[in-house]
C-alpha cells in the first residue's frame, strides 16, 4: 500500500533515520506522519458511515413506542421473522430487542409489517366470529332436552304418517275440499266488534276450545271474553306497564284444571306473569327480564315450558316444572321480537328487529337455519302445520315463505302497503295464511299458490295482532283503535 495514503500514529523519528519515509510526495506536498500501524482513508469513511447509521438507529429506537404486553411483543417478533425468545431472555430484554430490530427497518418496511399484522388480526377476528363455541350446560337443561326429545319424536312420526295418508287421497277430493274452504273464506265478513279497552289492543289469542278470547292492552290489563258473544268474563290485573302479549296454555279449557296454570302474559317493564281461570291476580311471576321489554311469550306444545323474547337481544326458555331458566340464548344483534314453536315441539323460530330470523333445535341448542332476506325488522313469525314451511312478516311490508328442507326463501308475498305486524297459518291443515298490517287491513292468502283470497277491512287504525280459532270457525284481529273484531263466514 502506498505509504502516502496511510495515517500513522506515534513518533516518526526512527523511521526518518532508517530512510523509510520520504518527506515529500511527487506533487511536492508533505504527507501525513506515518507508521506501520494505520488504516486506509476508505476504511475510515466506511467506519464513520456505520457509526453515524448506528447513532441514528439508537436515536430512532429511543423514539419508538413498543408495547409492554409480552404476548404482543412476541407476535411482533414473529411478524418480522425473528425468534420470539432467546436463551436467558426475559420480557424486558425481549422488548428492547424488538425495539432495536424495528429501528433497523425502514419506514416502508415498518408500514408493510403493520399492514401484515392488521390483516392477520382481521383474519383471526373473522375466524373467531365463525367459530362455534360451547359451554357446559346444567343438569336441568339436560333433563329439559330429554323431555323435549321424548315429546317431539312420537309427534314427528304421527305427522309424517298423516302426510303419507294425505298423499293417498285422490286429487279430485283434495280440490273439492280446497274449493269449499276458499268459498267460505271469500264469504267471510265481520260479525262482531267490541271495544276491548281504553288503550290499544296489543295482542289477542283464542283458547284451545275456541270458546274464549284473551286480549292484552296498553293499559296493562288482560281480559277474557266469551266467543262468539264477545261478553267480558274476567279482567286480569297485575301489570304496571303496557301488557304486550297474553297466551293460553295448550291444555287450558280442555283437560287442565281452572285452578292450574292456564295463561301467561308479558309487559313492557319486563314482567312475565302466570294466571289461572279462577283468580284476577297472577299466581306466579317470572323474574329476570327487567328492565328490558318482553315482546312475546309462547307455551311449548307440551305445556311444560315457556319461551320469552326479550329486548336485551336474547330469548329465554323456562322449565315450569323445575321452575328455572334452562336456556338463555343470544344470536340476534338487535332485540328479539317474536317466536313460534314447531308443531312437533322440536324447533323454535325467532324473528328479530335486526331483520334476520333463526331456527333453533331445542334438543341440541344449535341454530339449524339462518333466514336472511328482509330489509327491515321481522315482527311476526309462524310455522306451517306441515312442519317444513315457515312464514315471516316484516316492517318492509312483505311476507316471506321459507322452506326448511331447502334452507332458503321460496316465495316473497308483497302483502301490504305498510308494515306486516303478524302472520298466522290456519291450524291443523294450513290451507291459508292470515297477515295483518298497519295499513288497517287483514288479508288471507292461499297456500301454496299465495294468491289473495280476501281482504278484511273495518278497523279505523293499524292492526296489531290476529289469531285463528283452533276449530277454524273464527278469525280475530286486535287494533290500535282499541277494538277487536271477530270475522266468520256468513
mmCIF file with all atom_site columns, C-alpha atoms in Angstrom, residues 8-110:
data_model
loop_
_atom_site.group_PDB
_atom_site.id
_atom_site.type_symbol
_atom_site.label_atom_id
_atom_site.label_alt_id
_atom_site.label_comp_id
_atom_site.label_asym_id
_atom_site.label_entity_id
_atom_site.label_seq_id
_atom_site.pdbx_PDB_ins_code
_atom_site.Cartn_x
_atom_site.Cartn_y
_atom_site.Cartn_z
_atom_site.occupancy
_atom_site.B_iso_or_equiv
_atom_site.pdbx_formal_charge
_atom_site.auth_seq_id
_atom_site.auth_comp_id
_atom_site.auth_asym_id
_atom_site.auth_atom_id
_atom_site.pdbx_PDB_model_num
ATOM 1   C CA . UNK A 1 8   ? 0.482   6.694   11.062 1.00 0.00 ? 8   UNK A CA 1
ATOM 2   C CA . UNK A 1 9   ? 0.454   7.085   14.806 1.00 0.00 ? 9   UNK A CA 1
ATOM 3   C CA . UNK A 1 10  ? 3.385   7.691   17.143 1.00 0.00 ? 10  UNK A CA 1
ATOM 4   C CA . UNK A 1 11  ? 6.910   9.098   16.631 1.00 0.00 ? 11  UNK A CA 1
ATOM 5   C CA . UNK A 1 12  ? 8.402   9.081   13.115 1.00 0.00 ? 12  UNK A CA 1
ATOM 6   C CA . UNK A 1 13  ? 11.983  9.918   14.200 1.00 0.00 ? 13  UNK A CA 1
ATOM 7   C CA . UNK A 1 14  ? 13.194  6.326   13.962 1.00 0.00 ? 14  UNK A CA 1
ATOM 8   C CA . UNK A 1 15  ? 11.562  5.895   10.599 1.00 0.00 ? 15  UNK A CA 1
ATOM 9   C CA . UNK A 1 16  ? 13.235  9.021   9.230  1.00 0.00 ? 16  UNK A CA 1
ATOM 10  C CA . UNK A 1 17  ? 16.670  7.785   10.363 1.00 0.00 ? 17  UNK A CA 1
ATOM 11  C CA . UNK A 1 18  ? 16.110  4.478   8.632  1.00 0.00 ? 18  UNK A CA 1
ATOM 12  C CA . UNK A 1 19  ? 15.124  6.395   5.445  1.00 0.00 ? 19  UNK A CA 1
ATOM 13  C CA . UNK A 1 20  ? 11.870  4.530   5.173  1.00 0.00 ? 20  UNK A CA 1
ATOM 14  C CA . UNK A 1 21  ? 9.779   7.700   4.822  1.00 0.00 ? 21  UNK A CA 1
ATOM 15  C CA . UNK A 1 22  ? 10.006  10.430  2.246  1.00 0.00 ? 22  UNK A CA 1
ATOM 16  C CA . UNK A 1 23  ? 9.001   13.914  3.418  1.00 0.00 ? 23  UNK A CA 1
ATOM 17  C CA . UNK A 1 24  ? 7.747   14.948  0.034  1.00 0.00 ? 24  UNK A CA 1
ATOM 18  C CA . UNK A 1 25  ? 5.432   13.391  -2.473 1.00 0.00 ? 25  UNK A CA 1
ATOM 19  C CA . UNK A 1 26  ? 5.581   13.623  -6.211 1.00 0.00 ? 26  UNK A CA 1
ATOM 20  C CA . UNK A 1 27  ? 3.479   16.723  -6.074 1.00 0.00 ? 27  UNK A CA 1
ATOM 21  C CA . UNK A 1 28  ? 5.772   18.312  -3.507 1.00 0.00 ? 28  UNK A CA 1
ATOM 22  C CA . UNK A 1 29  ? 3.221   18.228  -0.719 1.00 0.00 ? 29  UNK A CA 1
ATOM 23  C CA . UNK A 1 30  ? 4.173   16.967  2.703  1.00 0.00 ? 30  UNK A CA 1
ATOM 24  C CA . UNK A 1 31  ? 2.452   13.738  3.619  1.00 0.00 ? 31  UNK A CA 1
ATOM 25  C CA . UNK A 1 32  ? 0.855   12.906  6.939  1.00 0.00 ? 32  UNK A CA 1
ATOM 26  C CA . UNK A 1 33  ? 3.041   11.417  9.598  1.00 0.00 ? 33  UNK A CA 1
ATOM 27  C CA . UNK A 1 34  ? 3.011   7.671   9.131  1.00 0.00 ? 34  UNK A CA 1
ATOM 28  C CA . UNK A 1 35  ? 3.899   4.409   10.810 1.00 0.00 ? 35  UNK A CA 1
ATOM 29  C CA . UNK A 1 36  ? 3.274   0.752   10.181 1.00 0.00 ? 36  UNK A CA 1
ATOM 30  C CA . UNK A 1 37  ? 0.151   0.988   12.415 1.00 0.00 ? 37  UNK A CA 1
ATOM 31  C CA . UNK A 1 38  ? -2.590  2.695   10.344 1.00 0.00 ? 38  UNK A CA 1
ATOM 32  C CA . UNK A 1 39  ? -5.806  2.326   8.320  1.00 0.00 ? 39  UNK A CA 1
ATOM 33  C CA . UNK A 1 40  ? -6.862  3.491   4.880  1.00 0.00 ? 40  UNK A CA 1
ATOM 34  C CA . UNK A 1 41  ? -8.963  6.581   4.224  1.00 0.00 ? 41  UNK A CA 1
ATOM 35  C CA . UNK A 1 42  ? -11.626 4.432   2.505  1.00 0.00 ? 42  UNK A CA 1
ATOM 36  C CA . UNK A 1 43  ? -11.883 2.268   5.611  1.00 0.00 ? 43  UNK A CA 1
ATOM 37  C CA . UNK A 1 44  ? -12.221 5.356   7.824  1.00 0.00 ? 44  UNK A CA 1
ATOM 38  C CA . UNK A 1 45  ? -15.057 6.706   5.632  1.00 0.00 ? 45  UNK A CA 1
ATOM 39  C CA . UNK A 1 46  ? -16.935 3.389   5.767  1.00 0.00 ? 46  UNK A CA 1
ATOM 40  C CA . UNK A 1 47  ? -16.496 3.077   9.528  1.00 0.00 ? 47  UNK A CA 1
ATOM 41  C CA . UNK A 1 48  ? -17.722 6.649   10.087 1.00 0.00 ? 48  UNK A CA 1
ATOM 42  C CA . UNK A 1 49  ? -20.816 5.946   7.994  1.00 0.00 ? 49  UNK A CA 1
ATOM 43  C CA . UNK A 1 50  ? -21.555 2.846   10.018 1.00 0.00 ? 50  UNK A CA 1
ATOM 44  C CA . UNK A 1 51  ? -21.138 4.758   13.266 1.00 0.00 ? 51  UNK A CA 1
ATOM 45  C CA . UNK A 1 52  ? -23.448 7.511   12.089 1.00 0.00 ? 52  UNK A CA 1
ATOM 46  C CA . UNK A 1 53  ? -26.011 4.931   10.988 1.00 0.00 ? 53  UNK A CA 1
ATOM 47  C CA . UNK A 1 54  ? -25.759 3.223   14.361 1.00 0.00 ? 54  UNK A CA 1
ATOM 48  C CA . UNK A 1 55  ? -26.301 6.548   16.150 1.00 0.00 ? 55  UNK A CA 1
ATOM 49  C CA . UNK A 1 56  ? -29.375 7.172   14.000 1.00 0.00 ? 56  UNK A CA 1
ATOM 50  C CA . UNK A 1 57  ? -30.723 3.733   14.833 1.00 0.00 ? 57  UNK A CA 1
ATOM 51  C CA . UNK A 1 58  ? -30.276 4.304   18.523 1.00 0.00 ? 58  UNK A CA 1
ATOM 52  C CA . UNK A 1 59  ? -31.936 7.687   18.305 1.00 0.00 ? 59  UNK A CA 1
ATOM 53  C CA . UNK A 1 60  ? -34.808 6.141   16.375 1.00 0.00 ? 60  UNK A CA 1
ATOM 54  C CA . UNK A 1 61  ? -35.060 3.260   18.827 1.00 0.00 ? 61  UNK A CA 1
ATOM 55  C CA . UNK A 1 62  ? -35.484 5.704   21.705 1.00 0.00 ? 62  UNK A CA 1
ATOM 56  C CA . UNK A 1 63  ? -38.391 7.325   19.866 1.00 0.00 ? 63  UNK A CA 1
ATOM 57  C CA . UNK A 1 64  ? -40.148 4.063   19.003 1.00 0.00 ? 64  UNK A CA 1
ATOM 58  C CA . UNK A 1 65  ? -43.195 3.057   21.051 1.00 0.00 ? 65  UNK A CA 1
ATOM 59  C CA . UNK A 1 66  ? -43.190 -0.659  21.761 1.00 0.00 ? 66  UNK A CA 1
ATOM 60  C CA . UNK A 1 67  ? -45.968 -2.476  23.602 1.00 0.00 ? 67  UNK A CA 1
ATOM 61  C CA . UNK A 1 68  ? -45.297 -3.580  27.165 1.00 0.00 ? 68  UNK A CA 1
ATOM 62  C CA . UNK A 1 69  ? -47.515 -6.645  26.674 1.00 0.00 ? 69  UNK A CA 1
ATOM 63  C CA . UNK A 1 70  ? -45.153 -9.590  26.285 1.00 0.00 ? 70  UNK A CA 1
ATOM 64  C CA . UNK A 1 71  ? -47.613 -11.519 24.093 1.00 0.00 ? 71  UNK A CA 1
ATOM 65  C CA . UNK A 1 72  ? -47.843 -8.588  21.664 1.00 0.00 ? 72  UNK A CA 1
ATOM 66  C CA . UNK A 1 73  ? -44.039 -8.277  21.645 1.00 0.00 ? 73  UNK A CA 1
ATOM 67  C CA . UNK A 1 74  ? -43.763 -11.972 20.708 1.00 0.00 ? 74  UNK A CA 1
ATOM 68  C CA . UNK A 1 75  ? -46.387 -11.546 17.997 1.00 0.00 ? 75  UNK A CA 1
ATOM 69  C CA . UNK A 1 76  ? -44.458 -8.589  16.547 1.00 0.00 ? 76  UNK A CA 1
ATOM 70  C CA . UNK A 1 77  ? -41.208 -10.558 16.570 1.00 0.00 ? 77  UNK A CA 1
ATOM 71  C CA . UNK A 1 78  ? -42.933 -13.388 14.760 1.00 0.00 ? 78  UNK A CA 1
ATOM 72  C CA . UNK A 1 79  ? -44.271 -10.968 12.142 1.00 0.00 ? 79  UNK A CA 1
ATOM 73  C CA . UNK A 1 80  ? -40.795 -9.681  11.251 1.00 0.00 ? 80  UNK A CA 1
ATOM 74  C CA . UNK A 1 81  ? -39.415 -13.212 11.090 1.00 0.00 ? 81  UNK A CA 1
ATOM 75  C CA . UNK A 1 82  ? -37.363 -13.152 14.301 1.00 0.00 ? 82  UNK A CA 1
ATOM 76  C CA . UNK A 1 83  ? -37.302 -15.751 17.109 1.00 0.00 ? 83  UNK A CA 1
ATOM 77  C CA . UNK A 1 84  ? -39.824 -14.857 19.791 1.00 0.00 ? 84  UNK A CA 1
ATOM 78  C CA . UNK A 1 85  ? -37.494 -15.911 22.605 1.00 0.00 ? 85  UNK A CA 1
ATOM 79  C CA . UNK A 1 86  ? -33.751 -16.280 23.076 1.00 0.00 ? 86  UNK A CA 1
ATOM 80  C CA . UNK A 1 87  ? -31.995 -18.321 25.736 1.00 0.00 ? 87  UNK A CA 1
ATOM 81  C CA . UNK A 1 88  ? -31.985 -16.484 29.069 1.00 0.00 ? 88  UNK A CA 1
ATOM 82  C CA . UNK A 1 89  ? -34.041 -13.607 27.673 1.00 0.00 ? 89  UNK A CA 1
ATOM 83  C CA . UNK A 1 90  ? -36.737 -12.006 29.822 1.00 0.00 ? 90  UNK A CA 1
ATOM 84  C CA . UNK A 1 91  ? -39.685 -9.789  28.822 1.00 0.00 ? 91  UNK A CA 1
ATOM 85  C CA . UNK A 1 92  ? -37.653 -6.568  29.261 1.00 0.00 ? 92  UNK A CA 1
ATOM 86  C CA . UNK A 1 93  ? -34.738 -7.820  27.143 1.00 0.00 ? 93  UNK A CA 1
ATOM 87  C CA . UNK A 1 94  ? -37.180 -9.138  24.515 1.00 0.00 ? 94  UNK A CA 1
ATOM 88  C CA . UNK A 1 95  ? -38.858 -5.743  24.333 1.00 0.00 ? 95  UNK A CA 1
ATOM 89  C CA . UNK A 1 96  ? -35.511 -3.970  23.854 1.00 0.00 ? 96  UNK A CA 1
ATOM 90  C CA . UNK A 1 97  ? -34.551 -6.478  21.164 1.00 0.00 ? 97  UNK A CA 1
ATOM 91  C CA . UNK A 1 98  ? -37.777 -5.736  19.316 1.00 0.00 ? 98  UNK A CA 1
ATOM 92  C CA . UNK A 1 99  ? -37.140 -2.012  19.636 1.00 0.00 ? 99  UNK A CA 1
ATOM 93  C CA . UNK A 1 100 ? -33.638 -2.437  18.198 1.00 0.00 ? 100 UNK A CA 1
ATOM 94  C CA . UNK A 1 101 ? -34.878 -4.623  15.320 1.00 0.00 ? 101 UNK A CA 1
ATOM 95  C CA . UNK A 1 102 ? -37.630 -2.172  14.416 1.00 0.00 ? 102 UNK A CA 1
ATOM 96  C CA . UNK A 1 103 ? -35.098 0.683   14.462 1.00 0.00 ? 103 UNK A CA 1
ATOM 97  C CA . UNK A 1 104 ? -33.112 -1.147  11.755 1.00 0.00 ? 104 UNK A CA 1
ATOM 98  C CA . UNK A 1 105 ? -36.155 -1.277  9.455  1.00 0.00 ? 105 UNK A CA 1
ATOM 99  C CA . UNK A 1 106 ? -37.071 1.498   7.051  1.00 0.00 ? 106 UNK A CA 1
ATOM 100 C CA . UNK A 1 107 ? -40.393 3.338   7.201  1.00 0.00 ? 107 UNK A CA 1
ATOM 101 C CA . UNK A 1 108 ? -41.720 1.333   4.247  1.00 0.00 ? 108 UNK A CA 1
ATOM 102 C CA . UNK A 1 109 ? -40.744 -1.949  5.884  1.00 0.00 ? 109 UNK A CA 1
ATOM 103 C CA . UNK A 1 110 ? -42.426 -0.930  9.160  1.00 0.00 ? 110 UNK A CA 1
#
